[in-house]
XYZ file of C-alpha atoms in Angstrom:
675
model
C 23.693 -130.036 -213.314
C 24.544 -131.927 -209.932
C 27.599 -129.537 -209.305
C 25.485 -126.168 -209.644
C 22.885 -127.600 -207.574
C 25.926 -128.559 -204.665
C 27.085 -124.869 -204.503
C 23.381 -123.648 -204.076
C 22.916 -126.458 -201.387
C 26.034 -124.915 -199.441
C 24.695 -120.819 -200.528
C 21.210 -121.571 -198.732
C 22.940 -123.760 -195.760
C 25.136 -120.731 -195.227
C 21.907 -118.291 -195.293
C 20.027 -120.582 -193.007
C 23.262 -120.421 -190.318
C 23.396 -116.272 -190.293
C 19.319 -116.752 -189.686
C 19.577 -118.779 -187.046
C 22.672 -117.002 -185.442
C 22.236 -113.362 -185.288
C 25.208 -111.051 -185.027
C 26.205 -108.098 -182.981
C 23.659 -107.637 -180.461
C 24.657 -104.227 -178.467
C 23.075 -104.943 -174.560
C 22.428 -102.084 -172.142
C 21.834 -103.516 -168.388
C 21.578 -99.861 -166.158
C 21.859 -101.038 -162.037
C 20.509 -98.533 -160.192
C 21.568 -99.086 -156.644
C 20.004 -96.400 -154.681
C 21.751 -93.954 -152.576
C 20.139 -93.309 -148.913
C 18.913 -95.698 -146.441
C 15.020 -95.558 -146.681
C 12.362 -96.353 -148.965
C 11.907 -92.810 -149.878
C 13.774 -91.356 -152.681
C 16.048 -88.262 -151.503
C 16.742 -85.594 -153.858
C 20.498 -87.311 -154.629
C 18.755 -90.548 -155.218
C 16.730 -88.247 -157.944
C 20.249 -87.320 -159.235
C 21.489 -90.251 -159.730
C 18.013 -91.619 -161.172
C 18.707 -89.245 -164.008
C 21.880 -90.207 -164.214
C 20.900 -93.788 -165.434
C 18.223 -92.601 -167.713
C 21.077 -90.078 -169.373
C 23.528 -93.269 -169.856
C 20.248 -95.929 -171.092
C 19.540 -92.519 -173.833
C 23.044 -92.398 -174.813
C 23.287 -96.584 -175.250
C 20.042 -95.950 -177.356
C 21.749 -93.105 -179.613
C 24.497 -94.741 -180.234
C 22.635 -98.434 -181.347
C 18.558 -97.711 -181.766
C 18.214 -101.461 -182.336
C 20.411 -102.011 -178.488
C 18.384 -104.050 -175.623
C 18.532 -102.104 -172.814
C 17.412 -103.093 -169.047
C 16.534 -100.911 -165.713
C 17.359 -103.392 -163.006
C 17.390 -102.491 -159.255
C 17.726 -105.420 -157.080
C 20.631 -107.695 -156.971
C 19.028 -111.220 -157.874
C 17.578 -109.079 -160.457
C 20.944 -108.419 -161.967
C 22.052 -112.240 -161.408
C 19.306 -113.611 -163.381
C 19.419 -110.850 -166.460
C 22.983 -112.024 -166.472
C 22.295 -115.978 -166.411
C 19.410 -115.739 -169.044
C 21.868 -113.263 -171.580
C 23.624 -116.313 -173.813
C 26.319 -114.351 -175.313
C 27.548 -115.072 -178.833
C 30.161 -114.186 -180.930
C 30.100 -110.718 -181.887
C 27.528 -109.033 -178.563
C 28.706 -106.361 -176.744
C 27.723 -106.057 -173.274
C 27.911 -103.077 -171.281
C 26.799 -103.017 -167.405
C 26.297 -99.696 -165.769
C 26.058 -99.068 -162.196
C 25.581 -96.635 -159.868
C 24.856 -95.703 -156.263
C 26.317 -96.376 -152.676
C 30.036 -98.715 -152.962
C 31.582 -99.624 -149.519
C 35.623 -101.406 -148.858
C 37.539 -101.289 -145.782
C 40.685 -102.372 -147.282
C 39.709 -106.386 -147.237
C 38.925 -107.852 -150.541
C 35.995 -110.178 -148.888
C 34.863 -106.918 -147.877
C 34.136 -104.204 -151.115
C 30.954 -104.191 -152.517
C 28.246 -102.522 -154.473
C 25.066 -102.416 -152.550
C 21.735 -102.651 -153.204
C 19.973 -100.326 -150.761
C 16.577 -100.561 -152.243
C 16.951 -104.755 -150.843
C 19.382 -104.194 -148.646
C 21.599 -106.687 -150.484
C 24.864 -106.483 -151.749
C 27.339 -108.069 -154.376
C 31.540 -108.214 -154.310
C 33.939 -108.093 -157.166
C 34.554 -111.899 -156.997
C 30.444 -112.857 -157.159
C 29.706 -110.043 -160.427
C 33.054 -111.445 -161.696
C 30.905 -115.043 -161.962
C 27.772 -113.644 -162.800
C 29.673 -112.436 -165.947
C 31.084 -115.591 -166.908
C 27.389 -116.935 -166.554
C 26.566 -114.520 -169.140
C 29.019 -115.652 -171.762
C 28.368 -119.882 -171.082
C 27.717 -120.393 -174.803
C 29.881 -118.424 -177.184
C 32.775 -115.388 -176.773
C 31.197 -111.642 -176.624
C 32.944 -108.216 -175.618
C 31.331 -106.699 -171.914
C 32.282 -103.374 -170.311
C 31.647 -102.575 -166.682
C 31.356 -99.035 -166.026
C 30.732 -98.133 -162.005
C 29.738 -95.115 -160.536
C 30.433 -95.707 -156.412
C 32.334 -94.909 -153.480
C 35.557 -97.403 -153.291
C 34.529 -98.656 -156.968
C 38.114 -98.868 -157.516
C 38.193 -102.455 -155.957
C 36.310 -103.971 -159.102
C 39.363 -103.585 -161.180
C 41.945 -103.852 -158.141
C 40.453 -105.844 -155.185
C 43.457 -106.509 -153.247
C 47.540 -106.099 -153.536
C 46.530 -109.971 -153.221
C 44.446 -110.004 -157.125
C 45.600 -107.298 -159.258
C 42.629 -108.073 -161.385
C 39.122 -108.189 -160.456
C 36.749 -108.724 -163.235
C 38.878 -109.244 -165.663
C 39.603 -112.366 -164.226
C 36.565 -113.689 -166.649
C 37.985 -113.474 -169.291
C 35.067 -112.026 -171.935
C 35.735 -108.570 -169.508
C 37.399 -106.191 -172.244
C 36.836 -102.884 -170.231
C 36.112 -101.766 -166.910
C 36.200 -98.161 -165.616
C 35.682 -96.748 -161.592
C 35.165 -93.355 -160.627
C 37.241 -93.675 -157.810
C 39.943 -95.924 -156.474
C 39.244 -98.865 -154.052
C 40.143 -96.466 -151.343
C 38.126 -93.551 -151.600
C 34.767 -91.869 -151.924
C 32.785 -91.083 -155.076
C 31.282 -87.531 -155.173
C 28.891 -85.240 -156.685
C 28.823 -81.576 -156.567
C 25.569 -81.513 -155.875
C 24.120 -78.500 -153.482
C 21.301 -75.946 -152.254
C 20.848 -72.956 -153.796
C 18.260 -70.823 -152.393
C 15.848 -73.704 -152.028
C 16.624 -75.417 -154.642
C 19.192 -78.509 -155.708
C 21.509 -77.715 -158.087
C 23.279 -80.357 -159.728
C 26.995 -79.417 -160.218
C 28.511 -82.709 -161.938
C 30.016 -85.389 -161.368
C 32.422 -88.174 -162.943
C 29.301 -89.924 -164.458
C 27.722 -86.927 -165.219
C 30.899 -86.002 -167.749
C 30.868 -90.487 -168.674
C 27.445 -89.897 -169.752
C 28.091 -86.552 -171.934
C 30.449 -87.765 -173.863
C 28.960 -91.082 -174.472
C 25.673 -89.558 -176.545
C 28.052 -87.318 -178.499
C 30.662 -89.706 -179.892
C 31.706 -90.392 -182.969
C 33.011 -93.136 -182.743
C 32.096 -96.107 -184.168
C 33.169 -98.709 -181.936
C 31.262 -99.328 -178.564
C 34.374 -99.781 -177.167
C 36.254 -96.360 -178.594
C 33.133 -94.738 -177.613
C 33.684 -95.790 -173.820
C 37.187 -94.864 -173.516
C 36.513 -91.198 -175.022
C 33.938 -90.964 -172.884
C 36.017 -92.167 -169.408
C 38.376 -89.636 -170.858
C 35.837 -86.688 -171.069
C 34.406 -87.613 -167.410
C 38.236 -86.798 -166.153
C 38.029 -83.519 -167.524
C 34.492 -82.854 -166.391
C 35.124 -83.198 -163.038
C 34.613 -80.007 -160.748
C 37.957 -79.364 -159.597
C 37.310 -79.705 -155.519
C 37.062 -83.515 -156.765
C 39.867 -84.142 -158.236
C 42.745 -83.755 -155.732
C 40.967 -86.802 -153.369
C 39.165 -88.305 -156.487
C 40.850 -90.803 -159.264
C 38.836 -92.580 -161.611
C 41.094 -95.281 -163.380
C 40.195 -97.583 -165.838
C 41.461 -100.956 -168.158
C 41.187 -102.008 -171.606
C 42.276 -105.452 -173.085
C 43.237 -104.798 -176.971
C 45.980 -103.069 -178.834
C 46.155 -99.671 -178.674
C 49.237 -96.889 -180.258
C 50.826 -95.873 -177.002
C 52.819 -92.462 -176.504
C 55.165 -92.378 -173.381
C 58.189 -91.230 -170.918
C 60.744 -93.960 -171.113
C 62.080 -93.934 -167.480
C 64.006 -97.375 -168.345
C 65.606 -99.665 -170.606
C 66.857 -102.938 -169.852
C 68.727 -105.547 -172.563
C 69.481 -108.959 -173.216
C 71.752 -110.905 -171.290
C 74.630 -110.108 -173.853
C 73.861 -106.492 -173.462
C 73.129 -106.150 -177.172
C 69.344 -105.735 -177.468
C 65.922 -104.376 -175.397
C 64.073 -106.469 -174.531
C 62.460 -104.446 -171.781
C 61.013 -100.309 -171.531
C 60.046 -99.022 -168.694
C 56.981 -96.437 -169.905
C 55.270 -93.510 -168.055
C 51.935 -93.270 -170.206
C 51.071 -89.678 -171.778
C 48.496 -92.243 -173.637
C 46.204 -93.479 -174.148
C 43.803 -91.847 -171.314
C 43.261 -95.368 -169.283
C 46.634 -95.557 -168.908
C 47.893 -91.737 -168.507
C 50.150 -91.070 -165.708
C 50.531 -94.743 -164.564
C 54.518 -96.447 -165.167
C 55.105 -99.548 -166.996
C 57.240 -102.015 -168.352
C 56.512 -102.948 -172.190
C 58.192 -106.417 -173.224
C 59.741 -105.093 -176.817
C 61.969 -108.504 -177.353
C 60.005 -109.147 -179.983
C 59.879 -106.322 -182.246
C 62.863 -103.279 -183.529
C 63.552 -100.721 -181.192
C 66.114 -98.416 -182.347
C 69.633 -97.859 -180.523
C 68.977 -94.647 -179.626
C 66.032 -94.623 -177.461
C 67.494 -94.483 -173.865
C 65.888 -93.128 -170.614
C 64.294 -89.967 -170.704
C 63.272 -90.226 -174.422
C 59.804 -90.306 -176.005
C 58.249 -93.064 -177.954
C 55.299 -93.801 -180.131
C 54.245 -97.826 -180.212
C 51.618 -100.121 -180.161
C 51.285 -102.700 -177.889
C 48.849 -105.179 -176.926
C 47.333 -105.110 -172.949
C 46.081 -108.442 -171.479
C 44.671 -108.241 -167.688
C 46.309 -105.476 -165.638
C 48.721 -108.129 -164.061
C 50.147 -108.921 -166.898
C 52.933 -108.238 -168.964
C 52.384 -105.069 -172.495
C 53.756 -106.315 -175.023
C 55.171 -104.330 -177.752
C 53.765 -105.537 -181.335
C 55.234 -102.787 -183.790
C 58.040 -101.836 -183.747
C 59.418 -98.514 -181.765
C 59.670 -94.980 -183.040
C 61.184 -91.921 -180.717
C 58.963 -88.955 -180.861
C 59.231 -85.082 -179.911
C 58.166 -84.633 -176.453
C 54.338 -83.419 -175.698
C 52.914 -79.515 -175.339
C 50.385 -79.026 -173.045
C 48.923 -75.233 -172.567
C 49.339 -74.633 -168.699
C 47.232 -72.025 -166.910
C 49.056 -71.754 -163.436
C 49.689 -68.954 -160.816
C 52.906 -68.139 -160.304
C 54.528 -68.614 -157.264
C 58.408 -67.598 -157.373
C 60.264 -65.700 -160.127
C 64.104 -66.747 -161.348
C 65.882 -65.320 -163.952
C 65.747 -68.740 -166.274
C 62.315 -69.473 -165.455
C 59.202 -69.444 -162.817
C 57.556 -72.089 -160.271
C 54.156 -72.349 -160.277
C 50.961 -73.533 -158.693
C 49.110 -75.670 -161.977
C 45.103 -74.982 -162.522
C 44.869 -76.963 -165.598
C 45.465 -79.786 -166.897
C 44.067 -81.790 -164.418
C 46.411 -84.675 -164.823
C 48.959 -81.718 -163.334
C 46.026 -80.259 -161.344
C 47.412 -78.411 -157.952
C 50.855 -79.409 -158.852
C 54.299 -76.803 -158.226
C 56.700 -77.156 -161.026
C 59.639 -74.856 -162.498
C 59.514 -74.013 -165.629
C 62.799 -73.513 -167.809
C 62.786 -70.963 -170.324
C 64.862 -72.167 -173.679
C 65.455 -68.755 -174.459
C 67.008 -66.158 -172.116
C 64.705 -62.627 -171.693
C 61.832 -63.962 -172.554
C 60.155 -63.395 -168.653
C 58.350 -59.981 -169.167
C 60.297 -58.265 -165.831
C 56.996 -57.403 -164.363
C 56.375 -60.808 -163.620
C 55.636 -60.760 -159.659
C 54.269 -64.228 -157.809
C 50.701 -64.062 -157.484
C 50.307 -63.152 -161.026
C 49.012 -65.812 -163.463
C 50.043 -67.210 -166.512
C 49.148 -69.446 -169.569
C 51.989 -70.876 -171.339
C 52.723 -73.471 -174.210
C 54.693 -76.066 -171.976
C 56.867 -78.646 -173.181
C 57.209 -81.599 -170.933
C 60.884 -83.441 -171.497
C 59.512 -85.725 -167.834
C 56.601 -85.915 -166.427
C 57.732 -87.277 -163.041
C 60.071 -84.424 -162.472
C 58.630 -81.309 -161.146
C 61.826 -79.692 -160.839
C 63.448 -80.121 -164.158
C 61.506 -81.648 -166.215
C 59.051 -78.982 -168.090
C 60.542 -75.814 -170.244
C 58.955 -73.363 -172.406
C 59.406 -70.922 -175.542
C 56.801 -69.075 -174.809
C 57.247 -65.487 -173.319
C 56.058 -65.465 -169.749
C 53.787 -62.816 -169.077
C 51.243 -61.977 -166.344
C 47.310 -61.724 -167.602
C 44.400 -61.218 -166.124
C 42.929 -64.184 -165.189
C 38.810 -64.037 -164.165
C 37.240 -67.242 -162.214
C 33.868 -67.741 -160.918
C 33.807 -68.127 -157.297
C 32.120 -68.519 -153.934
C 32.933 -65.780 -151.613
C 32.173 -64.461 -147.402
C 31.130 -60.756 -147.196
C 33.793 -60.167 -144.667
C 33.179 -56.370 -144.305
C 31.250 -53.876 -146.020
C 30.969 -50.500 -147.013
C 28.385 -49.226 -148.435
C 29.051 -45.307 -148.507
C 32.507 -46.469 -150.025
C 30.996 -49.114 -152.518
C 33.305 -51.303 -151.124
C 33.549 -55.104 -148.869
C 36.454 -57.168 -148.023
C 35.824 -60.644 -149.003
C 36.691 -64.499 -148.412
C 37.054 -67.100 -151.340
C 35.074 -69.877 -150.245
C 35.624 -72.074 -153.976
C 37.144 -73.163 -156.152
C 39.928 -74.652 -153.672
C 42.744 -73.412 -155.290
C 41.861 -70.076 -153.726
C 40.047 -71.572 -150.768
C 40.452 -69.585 -147.596
C 42.348 -66.306 -149.686
C 40.987 -62.950 -148.597
C 41.200 -59.856 -149.874
C 40.712 -55.983 -148.449
C 38.465 -53.450 -150.311
C 37.253 -55.129 -153.016
C 35.237 -52.184 -155.596
C 32.010 -53.085 -156.702
C 31.242 -51.907 -159.984
C 28.635 -49.181 -160.826
C 26.701 -50.696 -162.771
C 25.955 -53.445 -159.622
C 25.901 -51.329 -156.604
C 22.215 -51.827 -156.302
C 22.620 -54.934 -155.455
C 23.953 -54.008 -152.136
C 20.649 -53.526 -150.940
C 20.236 -57.391 -150.913
C 23.241 -58.730 -148.960
C 25.224 -57.535 -145.970
C 27.673 -58.205 -143.776
C 28.087 -62.878 -143.964
C 26.459 -62.935 -146.753
C 26.950 -65.545 -149.283
C 27.959 -64.479 -152.941
C 28.314 -66.089 -156.124
C 31.074 -63.884 -158.375
C 33.081 -63.749 -160.795
C 36.363 -62.985 -158.999
C 39.263 -61.546 -161.895
C 43.135 -60.705 -160.892
C 44.654 -58.130 -162.772
C 48.064 -58.288 -163.015
C 49.285 -54.932 -161.103
C 47.634 -57.345 -158.164
C 44.403 -55.646 -157.759
C 41.296 -57.802 -157.426
C 37.760 -57.009 -159.220
C 34.535 -58.401 -158.549
C 32.094 -58.733 -161.279
C 28.886 -60.533 -162.036
C 27.285 -61.179 -158.186
C 24.685 -63.040 -157.328
C 22.956 -63.813 -154.222
C 23.601 -67.033 -152.603
C 20.760 -68.551 -150.146
C 21.139 -71.481 -147.706
C 25.081 -71.684 -149.351
C 28.091 -71.472 -147.355
C 30.301 -72.136 -150.254
C 29.208 -75.400 -152.699
C 27.662 -77.690 -150.324
C 25.449 -80.751 -151.830
C 23.207 -81.587 -148.607
C 21.619 -79.873 -146.068
C 23.058 -82.514 -142.750
C 26.404 -83.809 -143.900
C 29.169 -84.961 -141.566
C 32.264 -85.619 -143.454
C 34.634 -87.395 -141.958
C 38.320 -86.722 -143.966
C 40.179 -89.546 -144.954
C 43.301 -90.541 -142.681
C 46.164 -90.467 -144.197
C 48.526 -91.948 -141.082
C 48.187 -93.600 -137.608
C 50.429 -91.953 -134.610
C 51.607 -95.122 -132.778
C 54.678 -94.071 -130.150
C 57.925 -96.514 -128.813
C 55.400 -97.772 -126.331
C 53.068 -99.327 -128.685
C 49.902 -96.412 -127.475
C 48.144 -95.642 -130.498
C 46.860 -91.782 -130.780
C 43.515 -91.698 -132.338
C 43.322 -88.691 -134.505
C 40.516 -87.130 -137.204
C 39.304 -83.786 -138.544
C 35.969 -84.130 -139.393
C 33.968 -81.143 -141.584
C 30.289 -80.001 -141.296
C 29.549 -80.060 -145.153
C 25.879 -79.198 -144.768
C 24.065 -76.154 -144.141
C 23.021 -76.721 -140.550
C 25.119 -76.289 -137.658
C 25.328 -79.832 -135.963
C 26.406 -81.994 -133.115
C 26.864 -85.801 -133.111
C 28.820 -88.649 -132.547
C 32.491 -89.787 -133.469
C 33.868 -93.172 -133.167
C 36.822 -94.491 -133.490
C 36.954 -98.965 -133.666
C 39.744 -101.339 -133.744
C 38.674 -104.494 -135.248
C 40.650 -107.925 -135.548
C 41.752 -108.744 -138.995
C 39.366 -112.162 -138.587
C 36.680 -110.224 -136.970
C 34.993 -107.938 -139.148
C 31.880 -109.190 -139.845
C 31.187 -108.472 -135.922
C 31.614 -104.765 -136.734
C 29.769 -104.778 -140.935
C 26.281 -104.116 -139.701
C 27.183 -100.788 -137.116
C 29.766 -100.016 -139.840
C 26.835 -99.951 -142.309
C 24.065 -98.279 -140.626
C 25.757 -96.491 -137.347
C 23.273 -98.408 -134.994
C 24.357 -99.201 -131.673
C 27.884 -99.565 -130.698
C 30.778 -101.311 -132.558
C 31.517 -104.868 -131.513
C 34.762 -105.177 -131.977
C 38.574 -105.391 -130.136
C 38.028 -101.660 -128.572
C 36.775 -98.019 -129.385
C 36.240 -94.875 -128.503
C 33.641 -92.106 -128.696
C 33.471 -88.210 -128.767
C 30.684 -86.223 -128.804
C 31.116 -83.293 -130.680
C 29.020 -80.140 -130.130
C 27.357 -77.094 -132.230
C 30.274 -77.465 -135.478
C 29.163 -74.501 -137.547
C 28.753 -75.074 -141.206
C 32.168 -75.165 -143.805
C 34.502 -75.785 -140.095
C 36.840 -78.244 -139.987
C 37.509 -79.956 -136.451
C 40.248 -82.043 -135.234
C 39.258 -84.865 -132.780
C 41.502 -86.712 -130.434
C 40.020 -89.925 -129.232
C 41.081 -92.237 -125.538
C 44.159 -93.281 -126.394
C 44.687 -97.220 -126.703
C 47.839 -99.301 -125.243
C 48.237 -101.300 -128.081
C 47.402 -105.513 -127.092
C 47.593 -108.804 -127.988
C 49.695 -111.453 -130.751
C 48.205 -109.449 -134.170
C 50.466 -107.071 -136.423
C 47.792 -106.054 -138.325
C 44.248 -104.768 -137.051
C 41.631 -102.323 -139.085
C 40.866 -99.153 -137.874
C 37.647 -97.577 -138.174
C 35.952 -93.745 -138.304
C 32.605 -93.209 -138.308
C 29.989 -90.428 -137.863
C 26.380 -90.678 -136.696
C 24.289 -87.857 -137.390
C 20.376 -88.474 -137.346
C 19.083 -88.072 -140.669
C 22.437 -87.355 -142.692
C 22.066 -86.983 -146.555
C 25.376 -88.473 -147.549
C 26.378 -91.498 -145.970
C 28.787 -92.193 -148.022
C 30.748 -89.508 -146.071
C 30.570 -90.930 -143.104
C 33.257 -93.825 -142.982
C 36.423 -93.941 -143.156
C 39.177 -96.528 -142.751
C 42.627 -98.052 -142.854
C 44.916 -100.638 -141.557
C 47.754 -99.985 -138.239
C 50.476 -102.631 -138.994
C 52.637 -102.850 -136.620
C 56.403 -102.735 -137.640
C 58.196 -104.300 -135.184
C 57.363 -107.165 -132.997
C 55.359 -105.824 -129.663
C 57.280 -104.288 -126.762
C 57.928 -106.808 -123.610
C 57.981 -106.100 -120.125
C 61.494 -106.398 -118.298
C 61.889 -109.398 -115.733
C 63.709 -108.754 -112.648
C 64.648 -111.680 -110.419
C 67.203 -113.021 -107.463
C 66.904 -109.405 -106.212
C 69.276 -109.065 -102.696
C 71.057 -106.984 -100.903
C 75.181 -107.524 -99.355
C 75.339 -107.930 -96.497
C 72.168 -108.548 -95.194
C 72.512 -106.037 -92.341
C 74.993 -103.308 -91.175
C 75.589 -99.997 -88.954
C 75.252 -96.544 -90.935
C 78.908 -96.415 -91.876
C 78.464 -99.818 -93.886
C 78.595 -100.085 -97.530
C 75.500 -102.245 -99.060
C 75.744 -103.478 -102.520
C 72.425 -103.819 -103.992
C 71.787 -106.673 -107.181
C 69.326 -107.822 -109.645
C 69.292 -110.200 -112.612
C 67.581 -108.041 -115.824
C 66.381 -109.926 -118.539
C 64.422 -108.279 -121.333
C 62.893 -110.581 -124.447
C 63.182 -107.779 -126.769
C 66.926 -106.921 -126.447
C 65.888 -103.373 -124.991
C 68.840 -101.933 -122.441
C 67.622 -100.917 -118.693
C 67.019 -96.779 -119.377
C 67.308 -96.578 -115.559
C 68.419 -97.854 -112.207
C 67.473 -97.518 -109.001
C 66.951 -98.360 -106.229
C 64.658 -96.247 -103.245
C 65.486 -96.542 -99.559
C 63.698 -94.620 -97.267
C 61.974 -92.506 -100.268
C 65.687 -91.308 -101.544
C 66.918 -93.076 -104.960
C 70.207 -94.020 -105.607
C 71.546 -94.618 -109.098
C 72.751 -98.005 -109.498
C 75.393 -99.476 -112.143
C 74.749 -101.930 -114.728
C 76.855 -104.749 -115.038
C 78.057 -107.322 -117.733
C 75.858 -109.908 -120.013
C 73.898 -110.682 -122.181
C 70.333 -108.751 -121.464
C 68.204 -111.606 -123.296
C 69.656 -114.499 -120.986
């Protein structure tokens, strides 16, 4: 009897523990950081409000009992995290959307709460997430849609782990790299604000539709979907990224093999990842010393393996036997550039990971290229990916390569309209791979000729453009666009383009140059600045960098007035040159537009670093000049001499003496130039 009572007591004790400690809460914290300065909501603010609402709805659909909270202020976010007190089994999703900034310095990355004028850095957020998990283990996932959001995943070259320095963070997904802007393809059409899509909208869509049972699997799926659904115009300049801790089956291409000291067992594989999505198109090492690797695995093999990932900077560990597998096959849609007897060179439009790449596709069997195939045709073929990094030898096909009619929805500008002949000349504005292509005498189809009464020369149209195999171009589904020149996101938007190279000559003179684009709908005039700051004085320039008010407080700056920049036009701005001075070997360089009423502040700035590869050039020193003899007649030979020393070891390129405004060449002597 006592024994039975003891068993019942144990059972009741276990039930008591379960009732006191509830298991597995789903907690969603949704941050709306705002977008535009000021208290009045713009149309873009309302669009981002919808993004937040859609994400909250998606979490509720996944778990109707989930705890979801919307937050608009930094203090409220900190308090919410501090009061969570996660327990084992809890899963937390922190979803942040708004404006972000990064200047290249770890301490300068931040997510802005524009409603209260505050910001949070990656390190501040990491500490706050640590307080959320102060009492027990839980799993925290972070999703951020903002400019420079990649800084929360990898803030700088000195800190490669970002939020993953908090052990409870299992996943981070961001809309861009630390150095990139994030975009939303919203624009005005006929006076109406149209949401064209972006990374966050694709993320929300798949989150809501996912059938995965685990929340982390839902987020991984959503991240993959978000990349695929991004508007093509953003693909070349915005690279969403992510990282997840856990165990995953990987599929990849072997780029290198490392064996042990005896040269017998393979201990590391350098792999270009094809799957899972958060590792797609990256190359990393996998430690496989604890698992079996077949002897036939070598460079250029395709493999599958199950691995364990930790922080981004930690090694990836293979935990299952490595197996060889067949290369993947992708269906590509591409524009033919060149035709060879054994293959074709094409410009790829899809899939996304090959977007805008020029690749050569070799045919596995001869006589499978249509003899009528020619440059400018479109083709769609199944391609075997032998080596994703080799654009010339890494792709083959067993398909017959033939031309196909291909239709794209385009935005065009009418350059000439001949109503009597039902023809017009068109200039394609969008999509980007067709941008600036012009076609003459495109025929307007019979069923749509009455629409010519609604547009004229210089009108902008939305049409379906079909490229036929014979080289001709047709259009259909004509719709007039008003207040638009291509896909525009804002009426007033002066955008700076990313700076890829800084021009400095051998004398240490810096020649700042920048391309700016009017991506709005109105002709605009505005100043554009270049500013150079010392790295330890970036705090002085922060207010100007964020607001554009006043002039930059920095080491050096210049300003150019841009006058009457029409919509869709790009202009190159050449600033005054600057002779680099001082002892610093690295400077911060920022470019900024200042346009009253600019509706998209995220495109107003771009920055980079000016790194001096060599020590600064020091001027030579001329000492102890004399002439021998000190006097003489017109027949006397005079010897002129000076001691030339140069701290950089630079030899003189000219050695002359000037007598009565006439130059006479001198002959350099011998000796150590630096002494």
